[in-house]
PDB file of C-alpha atoms in Angstrom:
ATOM      1  CA  MET X   2      -1.974   8.179 -17.215  1.00  0.00           C
ATOM      2  CA  GLN X   3       1.284   9.386 -17.213  1.00  0.00           C
ATOM      3  CA  GLU X   4       3.712   6.692 -16.215  1.00  0.00           C
ATOM      4  CA  GLY X   5       5.292   7.483 -12.298  1.00  0.00           C
ATOM      5  CA  VAL X   6       4.330   6.385  -9.462  1.00  0.00           C
ATOM      6  CA  SER X   7       2.029   8.307  -6.823  1.00  0.00           C
ATOM      7  CA  ILE X   8       3.074   7.938  -3.082  1.00  0.00           C
ATOM      8  CA  ILE X   9      -0.242   8.506  -1.047  1.00  0.00           C
ATOM      9  CA  ILE X  10       0.106   8.452   2.647  1.00  0.00           C
ATOM     10  CA  PRO X  11      -3.009   9.554   4.567  1.00  0.00           C
ATOM     11  CA  VAL X  12      -2.613  10.786   8.516  1.00  0.00           C
ATOM     12  CA  TRP X  13      -4.348  11.454  11.470  1.00  0.00           C
ATOM     13  CA  ASN X  14      -2.492  12.238  14.885  1.00  0.00           C
ATOM     14  CA  HIS X  15       0.535  10.961  13.463  1.00  0.00           C
ATOM     15  CA  GLU X  16       2.835  13.934  14.934  1.00  0.00           C
ATOM     16  CA  LEU X  17       5.907  11.762  15.774  1.00  0.00           C
ATOM     17  CA  THR X  18       6.126   9.392  12.559  1.00  0.00           C
ATOM     18  CA  ILE X  19       5.049  11.231   9.470  1.00  0.00           C
ATOM     19  CA  ALA X  20       8.230  13.354   8.629  1.00  0.00           C
ATOM     20  CA  ARG X  21       9.531   9.885   8.360  1.00  0.00           C
ATOM     21  CA  ALA X  22       7.133   8.220   6.146  1.00  0.00           C
ATOM     22  CA  VAL X  23       7.401  11.663   3.940  1.00  0.00           C
ATOM     23  CA  ARG X  24      11.304  11.824   3.978  1.00  0.00           C
ATOM     24  CA  SER X  25      11.333   8.247   2.620  1.00  0.00           C
ATOM     25  CA  ALA X  26       8.606   8.926  -0.020  1.00  0.00           C
ATOM     26  CA  ILE X  27      10.348  11.901  -1.577  1.00  0.00           C
ATOM     27  CA  GLN X  28      13.913   9.809  -1.400  1.00  0.00           C
ATOM     28  CA  ALA X  29      11.516   7.124  -3.305  1.00  0.00           C
ATOM     29  CA  VAL X  30      10.250   9.760  -5.562  1.00  0.00           C
ATOM     30  CA  LYS X  31      14.006  10.949  -6.359  1.00  0.00           C
ATOM     31  CA  ALA X  32      15.016   7.183  -7.019  1.00  0.00           C
ATOM     32  CA  LEU X  33      12.049   6.699  -9.327  1.00  0.00           C
ATOM     33  CA  GLN X  34      13.546   9.629 -11.002  1.00  0.00           C
ATOM     34  CA  GLN X  35      17.638   8.357 -11.376  1.00  0.00           C
ATOM     35  CA  GLU X  36      14.972   5.601 -13.402  1.00  0.00           C
ATOM     36  CA  GLY X  37      13.479   7.768 -15.850  1.00  0.00           C
ATOM     37  CA  TYR X  38       9.866   7.631 -13.990  1.00  0.00           C
ATOM     38  CA  LYS X  39       8.651  10.565 -12.385  1.00  0.00           C
ATOM     39  CA  GLY X  40       6.612  10.962  -9.318  1.00  0.00           C
ATOM     40  CA  GLU X  41       5.084  12.670  -6.800  1.00  0.00           C
ATOM     41  CA  VAL X  42       4.115  12.497  -2.855  1.00  0.00           C
ATOM     42  CA  ILE X  43       0.083  13.433  -1.360  1.00  0.00           C
ATOM     43  CA  VAL X  44      -0.125  13.369   2.139  1.00  0.00           C
ATOM     44  CA  LEU X  45      -4.370  14.001   3.210  1.00  0.00           C
ATOM     45  CA  ASP X  46      -4.583  14.951   7.271  1.00  0.00           C
ATOM     46  CA  ASN X  47      -7.573  13.810   8.179  1.00  0.00           C
ATOM     47  CA  CYS X  48      -8.273  17.025  10.406  1.00  0.00           C
ATOM     48  CA  SER X  49      -5.697  15.735  12.887  1.00  0.00           C
ATOM     49  CA  ARG X  50      -5.184  17.630  16.143  1.00  0.00           C
ATOM     50  CA  ASP X  51      -2.094  16.900  17.143  1.00  0.00           C
ATOM     51  CA  GLY X  52       0.738  18.908  16.027  1.00  0.00           C
ATOM     52  CA  THR X  53       0.445  16.946  13.053  1.00  0.00           C
ATOM     53  CA  ARG X  54      -0.612  20.320  10.875  1.00  0.00           C
ATOM     54  CA  ASN X  55       1.431  22.526  11.778  1.00  0.00           C
ATOM     55  CA  LEU X  56       4.195  19.594  10.461  1.00  0.00           C
ATOM     56  CA  LEU X  57       3.370  19.376   7.461  1.00  0.00           C
ATOM     57  CA  ARG X  58       3.425  22.741   6.916  1.00  0.00           C
ATOM     58  CA  GLN X  59       6.998  22.221   7.520  1.00  0.00           C
ATOM     59  CA  LEU X  60       7.168  20.030   5.489  1.00  0.00           C
ATOM     60  CA  GLU X  61       5.364  21.798   2.933  1.00  0.00           C
ATOM     61  CA  ALA X  62       7.910  24.114   2.679  1.00  0.00           C
ATOM     62  CA  LEU X  63      11.033  21.320   3.061  1.00  0.00           C
ATOM     63  CA  TYR X  64      10.176  20.152   0.032  1.00  0.00           C
ATOM     64  CA  TYR X  65       8.241  22.360  -2.188  1.00  0.00           C
ATOM     65  CA  GLN X  66      10.051  21.182  -5.078  1.00  0.00           C
ATOM     66  CA  ASP X  67      10.088  17.746  -4.578  1.00  0.00           C
ATOM     67  CA  GLN X  68       6.757  16.800  -5.817  1.00  0.00           C
ATOM     68  CA  LEU X  69       4.794  17.114  -2.315  1.00  0.00           C
ATOM     69  CA  LYS X  70       1.370  18.077  -2.256  1.00  0.00           C
ATOM     70  CA  VAL X  71      -0.753  18.101   0.994  1.00  0.00           C
ATOM     71  CA  ILE X  72      -4.505  18.041   1.024  1.00  0.00           C
ATOM     72  CA  TYR X  73      -5.697  19.238   4.383  1.00  0.00           C
ATOM     73  CA  ASN X  74      -9.484  17.493   4.793  1.00  0.00           C
ATOM     74  CA  GLU X  75     -12.259  19.511   5.688  1.00  0.00           C
ATOM     75  CA  LYS X  76     -14.028  16.925   7.863  1.00  0.00           C
ATOM     76  CA  ASN X  77     -12.300  13.039   9.093  1.00  0.00           C
ATOM     77  CA  LEU X  78     -12.657  10.513   6.568  1.00  0.00           C
ATOM     78  CA  GLY X  79     -11.144   7.973   7.664  1.00  0.00           C
ATOM     79  CA  LEU X  80      -8.245   5.709   6.163  1.00  0.00           C
ATOM     80  CA  THR X  81     -10.078   3.800   3.387  1.00  0.00           C
ATOM     81  CA  GLN X  82     -11.992   7.054   1.889  1.00  0.00           C
ATOM     82  CA  SER X  83      -8.581   9.042   2.024  1.00  0.00           C
ATOM     83  CA  ARG X  84      -6.954   6.400  -0.140  1.00  0.00           C
ATOM     84  CA  ASN X  85      -9.868   6.862  -2.345  1.00  0.00           C
ATOM     85  CA  LYS X  86      -9.511  10.489  -2.491  1.00  0.00           C
ATOM     86  CA  GLY X  87      -6.033  10.341  -3.132  1.00  0.00           C
ATOM     87  CA  LEU X  88      -6.400   7.666  -5.863  1.00  0.00           C
ATOM     88  CA  LYS X  89      -8.507  10.077  -7.116  1.00  0.00           C
ATOM     89  CA  LEU X  90      -6.414  13.031  -7.200  1.00  0.00           C
ATOM     90  CA  ALA X  91      -3.353  11.209  -8.601  1.00  0.00           C
ATOM     91  CA  LEU X  92      -1.613  12.207 -11.694  1.00  0.00           C
ATOM     92  CA  PHE X  93       0.469   8.354 -12.284  1.00  0.00           C
ATOM     93  CA  ARG X  94       0.280   5.018 -13.419  1.00  0.00           C
ATOM     94  CA  GLY X  95       1.671   3.193 -10.460  1.00  0.00           C
ATOM     95  CA  ILE X  96      -0.158   4.044  -6.723  1.00  0.00           C
ATOM     96  CA  LEU X  97       1.999   3.220  -3.631  1.00  0.00           C
ATOM     97  CA  PHE X  98      -0.464   3.296  -0.377  1.00  0.00           C
ATOM     98  CA  LEU X  99       1.652   4.645   2.836  1.00  0.00           C
ATOM     99  CA  ASP X 100       0.820   4.184   6.176  1.00  0.00           C
ATOM    100  CA  SER X 101       1.687   7.447   8.305  1.00  0.00           C
ATOM    101  CA  ASP X 102       3.541   5.564  11.185  1.00  0.00           C
ATOM    102  CA  ASN X 103       5.602   2.832   8.157  1.00  0.00           C
ATOM    103  CA  LEU X 104       8.054   3.742   5.954  1.00  0.00           C
ATOM    104  CA  VAL X 105       9.557   2.741   2.176  1.00  0.00           C
ATOM    105  CA  VAL X 106      12.669   1.251   1.061  1.00  0.00           C
ATOM    106  CA  PRO X 107      13.292   4.056  -1.765  1.00  0.00           C
ATOM    107  CA  GLU X 108      15.947   2.168  -3.681  1.00  0.00           C
ATOM    108  CA  ASN X 109      13.782  -0.434  -4.225  1.00  0.00           C
ATOM    109  CA  LEU X 110      10.034   0.893  -5.652  1.00  0.00           C
ATOM    110  CA  PRO X 111      11.472   1.531  -9.221  1.00  0.00           C
ATOM    111  CA  ILE X 112      11.612  -2.518  -9.117  1.00  0.00           C
ATOM    112  CA  HIS X 113       8.245  -3.051  -8.136  1.00  0.00           C
ATOM    113  CA  TYR X 114       7.148  -1.222 -10.777  1.00  0.00           C
ATOM    114  CA  GLN X 115       9.453  -2.167 -13.631  1.00  0.00           C
ATOM    115  CA  ALA X 116       7.559  -5.397 -12.381  1.00  0.00           C
ATOM    116  CA  MET X 117       3.639  -3.906 -12.866  1.00  0.00           C
ATOM    117  CA  ARG X 118       4.665  -2.593 -15.940  1.00  0.00           C
ATOM    118  CA  GLU X 119       6.406  -5.397 -17.625  1.00  0.00           C
ATOM    119  CA  ASN X 120       2.971  -7.967 -16.995  1.00  0.00           C
ATOM    120  CA  GLU X 121       0.183  -5.335 -16.667  1.00  0.00           C
ATOM    121  CA  GLY X 122      -0.190  -6.395 -12.471  1.00  0.00           C
ATOM    122  CA  ALA X 123      -3.141  -5.228 -11.185  1.00  0.00           C
ATOM    123  CA  ALA X 124      -0.234  -4.870  -8.038  1.00  0.00           C
ATOM    124  CA  VAL X 125       2.511  -6.199  -6.934  1.00  0.00           C
ATOM    125  CA  PHE X 126       4.029  -6.432  -3.682  1.00  0.00           C
ATOM    126  CA  GLY X 127       7.175  -7.172  -1.990  1.00  0.00           C
ATOM    127  CA  ASN X 128       8.511  -8.241   1.900  1.00  0.00           C
ATOM    128  CA  LEU X 129       8.050  -5.935   4.549  1.00  0.00           C
ATOM    129  CA  LEU X 130      10.475  -5.417   7.690  1.00  0.00           C
ATOM    130  CA  LEU X 131       7.798  -5.810  11.163  1.00  0.00           C
ATOM    131  CA  TYR X 132       9.447  -4.208  13.493  1.00  0.00           C
ATOM    132  CA  SER X 133       8.107  -4.737  17.009  1.00  0.00           C
ATOM    133  CA  SER X 134       8.063  -0.738  17.875  1.00  0.00           C
ATOM    134  CA  SER X 135       7.991   2.699  16.379  1.00  0.00           C
ATOM    135  CA  SER X 136      11.348   2.542  16.426  1.00  0.00           C
ATOM    136  CA  LEU X 137      14.024   1.586  13.641  1.00  0.00           C
ATOM    137  CA  GLN X 138      16.232   0.480  16.198  1.00  0.00           C
ATOM    138  CA  SER X 139      13.721  -1.743  17.646  1.00  0.00           C
ATOM    139  CA  SER X 140      14.068  -5.735  16.585  1.00  0.00           C
ATOM    140  CA  VAL X 141      13.246  -7.181  13.314  1.00  0.00           C
ATOM    141  CA  LYS X 142      10.414  -9.390  14.619  1.00  0.00           C
ATOM    142  CA  GLN X 143       9.585 -11.253  11.316  1.00  0.00           C
ATOM    143  CA  PHE X 144       8.713 -10.239   7.813  1.00  0.00           C
ATOM    144  CA  LEU X 145       5.240  -9.600   6.491  1.00  0.00           C
ATOM    145  CA  SER X 146       3.434 -10.446   2.858  1.00  0.00           C
ATOM    146  CA  ALA X 147       6.440 -13.027   1.857  1.00  0.00           C
ATOM    147  CA  GLU X 148       5.570 -15.139  -0.216  1.00  0.00           C
ATOM    148  CA  ALA X 149       3.180 -15.114  -3.449  1.00  0.00           C
ATOM    149  CA  ILE X 150      -0.090 -15.669  -3.749  1.00  0.00           C
ATOM    150  CA  GLN X 151      -1.999 -19.048  -2.556  1.00  0.00           C
ATOM    151  CA  ASN X 152      -5.476 -19.856  -2.832  1.00  0.00           C
ATOM    152  CA  LYS X 153      -4.674 -20.286   1.319  1.00  0.00           C
ATOM    153  CA  ILE X 154      -5.257 -16.346   1.400  1.00  0.00           C
ATOM    154  CA  PHE X 155      -9.203 -17.416   0.957  1.00  0.00           C
ATOM    155  CA  GLN X 156      -9.028 -18.556   4.644  1.00  0.00           C
ATOM    156  CA  GLY X 157      -7.034 -15.644   6.212  1.00  0.00           C
ATOM    157  CA  ASN X 158      -5.251 -12.356   4.396  1.00  0.00           C
ATOM    158  CA  TYR X 159      -0.940 -12.108   4.424  1.00  0.00           C
ATOM    159  CA  VAL X 160      -0.759  -9.536   2.237  1.00  0.00           C
ATOM    160  CA  ASP X 161       0.048  -5.751   3.350  1.00  0.00           C
ATOM    161  CA  ALA X 162      -1.788  -2.850   2.025  1.00  0.00           C
ATOM    162  CA  MET X 163       1.457  -1.730   1.296  1.00  0.00           C
ATOM    163  CA  ALA X 164       1.697  -2.533  -2.154  1.00  0.00           C
ATOM    164  CA  LEU X 165       2.170  -0.633  -5.509  1.00  0.00           C
ATOM    165  CA  PHE X 166      -1.575  -0.555  -7.843  1.00  0.00           C
ATOM    166  CA  ASP X 167      -1.993   0.229 -11.495  1.00  0.00           C
ATOM    167  CA  ARG X 168      -3.809   3.155 -10.642  1.00  0.00           C
ATOM    168  CA  GLN X 169      -6.505   2.606 -13.752  1.00  0.00           C
ATOM    169  CA  GLN X 170      -7.575  -0.897 -12.836  1.00  0.00           C
ATOM    170  CA  LEU X 171      -8.053   0.207  -8.957  1.00  0.00           C
ATOM    171  CA  LEU X 172     -10.812   2.567 -10.612  1.00  0.00           C
ATOM    172  CA  ASP X 173     -11.975   0.418 -12.743  1.00  0.00           C
ATOM    173  CA  HIS X 174     -12.639  -1.532  -9.340  1.00  0.00           C
ATOM    174  CA  GLY X 175     -13.932   1.104  -8.302  1.00  0.00           C
ATOM    175  CA  GLY X 176     -11.493   1.555  -5.073  1.00  0.00           C
ATOM    176  CA  TYR X 177     -11.068   0.398  -1.705  1.00  0.00           C
ATOM    177  CA  ASP X 178     -14.715  -1.081  -0.097  1.00  0.00           C
ATOM    178  CA  GLN X 179     -15.773   0.683   2.551  1.00  0.00           C
ATOM    179  CA  GLU X 180     -18.450  -1.366   3.741  1.00  0.00           C
ATOM    180  CA  HIS X 181     -16.087  -3.543   5.732  1.00  0.00           C
ATOM    181  CA  PRO X 182     -13.085  -0.083   5.922  1.00  0.00           C
ATOM    182  CA  ALA X 183     -10.702  -2.749   8.740  1.00  0.00           C
ATOM    183  CA  LEU X 184     -10.434  -5.090   6.282  1.00  0.00           C
ATOM    184  CA  ALA X 185     -10.623  -3.084   2.791  1.00  0.00           C
ATOM    185  CA  ASP X 186      -7.304  -4.855   2.121  1.00  0.00           C
ATOM    186  CA  TRP X 187      -7.923  -8.279   1.889  1.00  0.00           C
ATOM    187  CA  GLU X 188     -11.409  -7.333   0.773  1.00  0.00           C
ATOM    188  CA  LEU X 189      -9.114  -5.351  -2.298  1.00  0.00           C
ATOM    189  CA  TRP X 190      -6.858  -9.093  -3.076  1.00  0.00           C
ATOM    190  CA  LEU X 191     -10.292 -11.092  -2.948  1.00  0.00           C
ATOM    191  CA  SER X 192     -11.715  -9.212  -5.488  1.00  0.00           C
ATOM    192  CA  PHE X 193      -8.307  -8.642  -8.052  1.00  0.00           C
ATOM    193  CA  ILE X 194      -7.716 -12.787  -7.253  1.00  0.00           C
ATOM    194  CA  SER X 195     -11.327 -13.274  -8.038  1.00  0.00           C
ATOM    195  CA  GLN X 196     -11.390 -11.429 -11.210  1.00  0.00           C
ATOM    196  CA  GLY X 197      -8.348 -12.816 -12.544  1.00  0.00           C
ATOM    197  CA  ARG X 198      -6.560 -10.197 -12.907  1.00  0.00           C
ATOM    198  CA  LYS X 199      -2.553 -10.085 -11.614  1.00  0.00           C
ATOM    199  CA  VAL X 200      -1.179 -10.078  -8.451  1.00  0.00           C
ATOM    200  CA  LEU X 201       2.777 -10.356  -8.887  1.00  0.00           C
ATOM    201  CA  PHE X 202       5.131 -10.939  -5.483  1.00  0.00           C
ATOM    202  CA  VAL X 203       8.532  -9.411  -5.654  1.00  0.00           C
ATOM    203  CA  PRO X 204      11.541 -10.926  -3.826  1.00  0.00           C
ATOM    204  CA  VAL X 205      12.640  -7.393  -2.241  1.00  0.00           C
ATOM    205  CA  VAL X 206      12.315  -5.376   0.749  1.00  0.00           C
ATOM    206  CA  LEU X 207       9.310  -2.675  -0.125  1.00  0.00           C
ATOM    207  CA  GLY X 208       9.015  -1.328   3.111  1.00  0.00           C
ATOM    208  CA  CYS X 209       8.890  -1.044   6.813  1.00  0.00           C
ATOM    209  CA  TYR X 210       5.789  -2.051   8.631  1.00  0.00           C
ATOM    210  CA  PHE X 211       6.247  -0.684  12.765  1.00  0.00           C
ATOM    211  CA  ARG X 212       3.657  -2.400  15.120  1.00  0.00           C
ATOM    212  CA  LEU X 213       1.546  -0.122  16.863  1.00  0.00           C
ATOM    213  CA  LYS X 214      -0.600  -0.194  20.122  1.00  0.00           C
ATOM    214  CA  ASN X 215      -3.525   1.093  17.732  1.00  0.00           C
ATOM    215  CA  SER X 216      -2.480  -0.467  14.411  1.00  0.00           C
ATOM    216  CA  LEU X 217      -4.875  -2.616  12.244  1.00  0.00           C
ATOM    217  CA  ILE X 218      -2.675  -5.988  12.210  1.00  0.00           C
ATOM    218  CA  ALA X 219      -3.012  -6.511  16.072  1.00  0.00           C
ATOM    219  CA  GLN X 220      -6.630  -5.658  15.819  1.00  0.00           C
ATOM    220  CA  ASN X 221      -9.487  -8.767  15.490  1.00  0.00           C
ATOM    221  CA  HIS X 222     -12.479  -8.890  13.401  1.00  0.00           C
ATOM    222  CA  GLY X 223     -14.343 -11.540  13.087  1.00  0.00           C
ATOM    223  CA  PRO X 224     -17.429 -10.623  11.963  1.00  0.00           C
ATOM    224  CA  GLU X 225     -16.055  -9.074   9.143  1.00  0.00           C
ATOM    225  CA  ILE X 226     -14.241 -11.999   8.726  1.00  0.00           C
ATOM    226  CA  GLU X 227     -16.717 -14.085   8.210  1.00  0.00           C
ATOM    227  CA  ALA X 228     -18.622 -11.651   5.901  1.00  0.00           C
ATOM    228  CA  MET X 229     -15.685 -11.967   4.011  1.00  0.00           C
ATOM    229  CA  TYR X 230     -15.855 -15.711   3.847  1.00  0.00           C
ATOM    230  CA  ARG X 231     -19.653 -15.188   2.907  1.00  0.00           C
ATOM    231  CA  LYS X 232     -18.776 -12.748   0.105  1.00  0.00           C
ATOM    232  CA  PHE X 233     -15.646 -14.570  -1.658  1.00  0.00           C
ATOM    233  CA  ASP X 234     -15.822 -18.219  -0.153  1.00  0.00           C
ATOM    234  CA  GLN X 235     -18.890 -19.604   0.647  1.00  0.00           C
ATOM    235  CA  GLU X 236     -18.994 -22.983  -0.244  1.00  0.00           C
ATOM    236  CA  LYS X 237     -15.483 -23.459   0.336  1.00  0.00           C
ATOM    237  CA  LEU X 238     -14.700 -24.228  -3.206  1.00  0.00           C
ATOM    238  CA  ARG X 239     -11.596 -21.710  -3.749  1.00  0.00           C
ATOM    239  CA  ALA X 240      -9.069 -23.374  -2.473  1.00  0.00           C
ATOM    240  CA  LEU X 241      -9.672 -26.167  -4.892  1.00  0.00           C
ATOM    241  CA  MET X 242      -9.287 -23.397  -8.135  1.00  0.00           C
ATOM    242  CA  LYS X 243      -6.840 -22.363  -9.575  1.00  0.00           C
ATOM    243  CA  HIS X 244      -6.410 -18.428  -9.938  1.00  0.00           C
ATOM    244  CA  GLN X 245      -3.715 -16.105 -12.182  1.00  0.00           C
ATOM    245  CA  SER X 246      -2.208 -14.835  -9.749  1.00  0.00           C
ATOM    246  CA  ASN X 247      -1.069 -18.294  -8.553  1.00  0.00           C
ATOM    247  CA  HIS X 248       2.312 -18.160  -7.478  1.00  0.00           C
ATOM    248  CA  LEU X 249       3.319 -15.238 -10.009  1.00  0.00           C
ATOM    249  CA  VAL X 250       6.418 -14.034  -8.975  1.00  0.00           C
ATOM    250  CA  TYR X 251       8.864 -11.105 -10.374  1.00  0.00           C
ATOM    251  CA  HIS X 252      12.598 -11.879  -9.445  1.00  0.00           C
ATOM    252  CA  PRO X 253      14.544  -8.500 -10.082  1.00  0.00           C
ATOM    253  CA  ALA X 254      17.796 -10.188 -11.575  1.00  0.00           C
ATOM    254  CA  ILE X 255      15.606 -12.715 -14.163  1.00  0.00           C
ATOM    255  CA  GLY X 256      11.985 -11.212 -14.918  1.00  0.00           C
ATOM    256  CA  SER X 257       9.035 -13.197 -14.125  1.00  0.00           C
ATOM    257  CA  VAL X 258       9.614 -16.689 -13.013  1.00  0.00           C
TER     258      VAL X 258
END
């Protein structure tokens, strides 16, 4: 498996934001190349019915020399299956899942990749800036994913899916769980932590998250949350355990702390 990062962007009916996401991903690949790593951007379109497909064809022409690949799914696979499909198609060791309405901060992706390589991490995540609307001109409401792994993650998720994963470890795990797609991010974090895999926090901004009306972060999934409790912490004992990922932090200036 080659050293580098594959940035995977599933999209469905996001004509107004996909170009921004792709542009940030292309810039991130260039930032990786400046550090001696390779990269690629894989967009998977889920049968969009607005102008997304036409726009993607234009982006293919614009970035044809910049490692952009666009896959047009024959049917709508949904977010979770599209991520898993992109995972299987990816060429590189690092996997970054980027939603089509968000963006990655290009210059900080190499830092996260370095953290993953130096620590053999299953996943590395950083700060995310949460905006109140789809525009960078709107106000920043808060930080997301702003602290290292702690046992409280078994009571509720606070780490977003916009993170860097080790492809082989994610494949060994079976990718994203498709039984509870709305909480697949949380299920993956709980699985990695329960299995003793390393999940590291890097205290720099990895990306920008925009709170849209139908975004998953704004939705309520009570029954599925109960299913996560039953699956990973039925006896409510996780808070008493010490997990390998607890408080793992990689600081760009000094390394692991």
